[in-house]
Tab-separated table of C-alpha atoms in Angstrom:
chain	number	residue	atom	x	y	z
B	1	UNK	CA	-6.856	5.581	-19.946
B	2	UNK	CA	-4.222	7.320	-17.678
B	3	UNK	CA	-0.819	8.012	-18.922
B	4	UNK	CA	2.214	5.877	-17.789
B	5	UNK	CA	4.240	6.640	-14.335
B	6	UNK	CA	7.307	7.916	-15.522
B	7	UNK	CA	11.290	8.346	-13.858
B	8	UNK	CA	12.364	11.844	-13.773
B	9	UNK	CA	15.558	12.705	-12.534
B	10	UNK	CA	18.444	10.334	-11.035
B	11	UNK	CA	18.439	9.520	-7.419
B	12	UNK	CA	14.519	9.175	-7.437
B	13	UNK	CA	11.693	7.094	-8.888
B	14	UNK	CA	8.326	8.145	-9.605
B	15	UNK	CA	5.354	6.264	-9.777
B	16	UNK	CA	1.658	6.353	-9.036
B	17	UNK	CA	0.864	5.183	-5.241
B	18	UNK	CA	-2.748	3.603	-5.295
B	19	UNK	CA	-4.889	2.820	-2.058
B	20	UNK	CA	-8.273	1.870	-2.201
B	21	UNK	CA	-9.837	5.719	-2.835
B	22	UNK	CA	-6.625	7.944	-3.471
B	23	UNK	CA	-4.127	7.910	-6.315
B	24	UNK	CA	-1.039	9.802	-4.824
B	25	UNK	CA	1.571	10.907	-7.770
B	26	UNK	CA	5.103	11.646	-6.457
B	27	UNK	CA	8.754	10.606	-5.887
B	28	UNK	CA	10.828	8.527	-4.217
B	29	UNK	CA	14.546	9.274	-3.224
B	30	UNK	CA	16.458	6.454	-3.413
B	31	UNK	CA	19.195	7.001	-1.084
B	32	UNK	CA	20.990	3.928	-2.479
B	33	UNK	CA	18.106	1.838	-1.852
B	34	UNK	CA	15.554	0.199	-4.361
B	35	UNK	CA	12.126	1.203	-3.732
B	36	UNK	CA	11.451	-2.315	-3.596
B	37	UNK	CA	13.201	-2.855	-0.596
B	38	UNK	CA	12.065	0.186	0.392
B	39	UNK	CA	8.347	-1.102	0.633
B	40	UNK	CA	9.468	-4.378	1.997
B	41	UNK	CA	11.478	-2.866	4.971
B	42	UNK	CA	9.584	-4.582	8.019
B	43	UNK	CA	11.143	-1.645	10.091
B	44	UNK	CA	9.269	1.434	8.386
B	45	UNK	CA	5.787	1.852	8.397
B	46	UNK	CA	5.806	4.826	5.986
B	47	UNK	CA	7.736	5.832	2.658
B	48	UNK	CA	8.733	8.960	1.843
B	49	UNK	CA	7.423	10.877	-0.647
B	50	UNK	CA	8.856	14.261	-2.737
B	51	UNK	CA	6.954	16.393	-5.017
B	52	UNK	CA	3.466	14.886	-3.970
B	53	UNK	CA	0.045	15.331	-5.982
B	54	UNK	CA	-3.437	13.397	-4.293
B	55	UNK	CA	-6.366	12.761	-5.856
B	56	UNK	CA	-9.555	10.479	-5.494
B	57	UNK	CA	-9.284	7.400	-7.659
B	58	UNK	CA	-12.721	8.197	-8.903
B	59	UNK	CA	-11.787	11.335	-10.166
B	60	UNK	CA	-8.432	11.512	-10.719
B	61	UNK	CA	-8.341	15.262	-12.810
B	62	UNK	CA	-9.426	16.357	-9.301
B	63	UNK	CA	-6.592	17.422	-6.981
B	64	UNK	CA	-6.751	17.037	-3.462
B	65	UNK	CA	-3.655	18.427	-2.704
B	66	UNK	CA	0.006	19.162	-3.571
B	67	UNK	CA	3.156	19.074	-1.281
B	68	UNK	CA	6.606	18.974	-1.252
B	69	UNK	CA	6.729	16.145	0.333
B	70	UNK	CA	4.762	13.644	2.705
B	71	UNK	CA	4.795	10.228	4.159
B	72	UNK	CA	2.458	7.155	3.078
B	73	UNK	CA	1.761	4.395	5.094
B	74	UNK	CA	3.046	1.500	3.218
B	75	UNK	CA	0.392	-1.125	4.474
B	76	UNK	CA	-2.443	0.962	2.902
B	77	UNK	CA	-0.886	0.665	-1.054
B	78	UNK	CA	-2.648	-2.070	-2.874
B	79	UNK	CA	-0.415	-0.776	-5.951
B	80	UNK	CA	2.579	0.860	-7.117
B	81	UNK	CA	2.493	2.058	-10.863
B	82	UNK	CA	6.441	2.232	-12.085
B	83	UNK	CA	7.178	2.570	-15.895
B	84	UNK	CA	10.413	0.875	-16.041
B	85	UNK	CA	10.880	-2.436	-15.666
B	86	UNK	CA	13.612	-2.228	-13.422
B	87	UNK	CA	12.812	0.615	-10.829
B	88	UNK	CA	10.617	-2.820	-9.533
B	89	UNK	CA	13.579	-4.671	-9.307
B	90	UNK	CA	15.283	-5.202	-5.187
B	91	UNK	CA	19.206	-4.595	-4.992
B	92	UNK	CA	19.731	-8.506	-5.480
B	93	UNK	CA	17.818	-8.944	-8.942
B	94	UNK	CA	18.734	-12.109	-9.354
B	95	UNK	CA	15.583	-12.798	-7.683
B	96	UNK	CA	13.750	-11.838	-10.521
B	97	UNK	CA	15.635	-11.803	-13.616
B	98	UNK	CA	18.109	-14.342	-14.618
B	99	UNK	CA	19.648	-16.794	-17.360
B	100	UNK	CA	17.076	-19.509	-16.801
B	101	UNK	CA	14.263	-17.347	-15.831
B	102	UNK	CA	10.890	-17.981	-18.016
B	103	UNK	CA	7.657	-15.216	-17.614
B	104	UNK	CA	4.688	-16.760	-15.864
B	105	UNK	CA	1.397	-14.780	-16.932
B	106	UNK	CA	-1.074	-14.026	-14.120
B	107	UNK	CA	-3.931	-12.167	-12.955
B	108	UNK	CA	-4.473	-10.856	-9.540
B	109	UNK	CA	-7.508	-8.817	-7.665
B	110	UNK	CA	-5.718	-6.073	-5.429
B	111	UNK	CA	-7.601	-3.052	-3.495
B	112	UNK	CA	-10.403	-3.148	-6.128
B	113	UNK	CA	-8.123	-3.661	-9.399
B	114	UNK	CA	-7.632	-6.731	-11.953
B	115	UNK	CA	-3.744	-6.689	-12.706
B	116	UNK	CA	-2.609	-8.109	-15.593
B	117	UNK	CA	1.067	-9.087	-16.404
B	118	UNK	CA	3.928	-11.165	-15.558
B	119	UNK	CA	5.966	-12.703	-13.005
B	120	UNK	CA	9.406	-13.221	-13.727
B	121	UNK	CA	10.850	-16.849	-11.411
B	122	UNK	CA	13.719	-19.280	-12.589
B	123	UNK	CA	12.142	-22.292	-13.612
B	124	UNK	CA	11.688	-24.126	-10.523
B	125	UNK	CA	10.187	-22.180	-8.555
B	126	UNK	CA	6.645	-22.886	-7.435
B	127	UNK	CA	4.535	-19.193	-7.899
B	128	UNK	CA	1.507	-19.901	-6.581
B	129	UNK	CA	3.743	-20.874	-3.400
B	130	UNK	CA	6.374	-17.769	-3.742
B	131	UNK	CA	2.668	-15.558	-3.409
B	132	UNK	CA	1.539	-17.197	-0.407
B	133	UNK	CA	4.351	-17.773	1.472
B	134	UNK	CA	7.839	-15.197	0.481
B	135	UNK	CA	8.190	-12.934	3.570
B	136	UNK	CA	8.379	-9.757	0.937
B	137	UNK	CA	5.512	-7.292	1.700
B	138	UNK	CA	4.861	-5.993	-2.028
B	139	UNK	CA	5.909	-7.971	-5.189
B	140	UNK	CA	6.874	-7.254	-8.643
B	141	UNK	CA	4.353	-8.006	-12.039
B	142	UNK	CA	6.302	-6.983	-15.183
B	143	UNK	CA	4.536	-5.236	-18.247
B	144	UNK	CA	1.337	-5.033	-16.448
B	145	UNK	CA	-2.327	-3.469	-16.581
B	146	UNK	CA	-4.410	-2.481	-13.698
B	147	UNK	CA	-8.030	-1.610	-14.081
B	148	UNK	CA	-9.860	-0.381	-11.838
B	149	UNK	CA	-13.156	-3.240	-11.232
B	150	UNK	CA	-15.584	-0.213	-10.681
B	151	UNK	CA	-14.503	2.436	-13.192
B	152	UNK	CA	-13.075	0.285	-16.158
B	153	UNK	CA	-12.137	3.007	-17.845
B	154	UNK	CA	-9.599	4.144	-15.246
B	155	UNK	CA	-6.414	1.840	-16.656
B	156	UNK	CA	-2.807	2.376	-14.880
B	157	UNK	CA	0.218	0.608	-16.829
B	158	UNK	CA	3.662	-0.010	-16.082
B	159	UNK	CA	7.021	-1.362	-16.803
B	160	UNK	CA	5.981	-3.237	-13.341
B	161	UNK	CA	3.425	-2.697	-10.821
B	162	UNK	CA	4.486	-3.356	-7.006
B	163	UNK	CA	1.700	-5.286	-5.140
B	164	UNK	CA	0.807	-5.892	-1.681
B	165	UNK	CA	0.574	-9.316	-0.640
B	166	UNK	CA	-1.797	-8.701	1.777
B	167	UNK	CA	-4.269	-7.164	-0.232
B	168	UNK	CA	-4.618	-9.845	-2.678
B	169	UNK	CA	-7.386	-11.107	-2.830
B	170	UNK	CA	-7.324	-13.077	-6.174
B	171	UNK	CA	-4.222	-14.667	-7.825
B	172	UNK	CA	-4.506	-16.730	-10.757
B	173	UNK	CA	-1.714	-17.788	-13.368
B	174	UNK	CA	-2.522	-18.007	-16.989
B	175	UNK	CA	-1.525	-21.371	-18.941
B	176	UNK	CA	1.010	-21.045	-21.688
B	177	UNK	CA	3.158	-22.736	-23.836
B	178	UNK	CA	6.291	-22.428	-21.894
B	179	UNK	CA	5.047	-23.575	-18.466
B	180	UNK	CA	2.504	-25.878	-19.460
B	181	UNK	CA	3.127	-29.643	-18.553
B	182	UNK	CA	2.281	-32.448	-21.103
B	183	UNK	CA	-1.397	-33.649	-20.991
């Protein structure tokens, strides 16, 4: 199992950037902006990276490269590994966290990995139609798992994991006891 992303210094977030064959390590500055809305600015096609470390998601102890910094094309990441909760969180939050907020458990198939966790909605909203149809480019599952379908031993975890919408290709919510209706 690989280690958690972690956040290193203020001003930046780190994660693990996942595309179907590379894992890219490295951080994001911030600027002011959540990486969040960072990935879901229609205007970019790339995100900025600092402090950069690529590898093949096959063989992650092998490094492809280092460098001080380099751009990523945002509609290649399937994933975005963050170990905090909240370094997935936009600048309005209240989009995903709130006083009347309940957890909906789901599992997803994105660029060849089962995610496992949570989204986080106020109670009426309809997830399987936020997924489909919210204009947002990547969205945020809380306490969540991604393994990797053809290596199962290569795990990434996180506080949240960012996903591209458009490379879901699976999305499935679990049934619980707090948002299942009466038989």
């Amino acid at each position: 199992m690989l280690p958690k992303a972690t956040s290193t210094h203020q001003g930046y977030v780190s994660g693990e950037f996942l595309t179907r064959t590379f894992r890219i390590s490295g951080e994001v500055p911030l600027r002011g902006e959540p990486l969040l809305d960072q990935l879901n600015d229609h205007n970019a096609l790339f995100i900025t990276l600092e402090r950069m470390f690529i590898s093949p998601l096959l063989d992650p102890a092998v490094l492809s490269g280092h460098f001080q910094a380099g751009e990523v094309r945002k509609d290649v990441l399937g994933l975005v590994v963050l170990s905090q909760q909240r370094d997935g969180l936009p600048a309005r939050e209240g989009r995903y966290v709130g006083r009347d907020y309940i957890e909906h458990g789901v599992m997803l198939v994105v660029a060849g990995f089962e995610v496992r966790g949570v989204i986080t909605m106020h109670r009426t909203v309809n997830i399987p139609h936020f997924v489909r149809t919210t204009p947002e480019r990547f969205i945020p599952i809380f306490n969540a798992t991604a393994t990797y379908a053809t290596k199962r031993d290569v795990i990434f975890q996180g506080g949240a994991i960012l996903v591209n919408r458009a490379w879901i290709e699976v999305f499935a919510m679990q049934a619980s006891a707090s948002n299942a209706k009466p038989a």
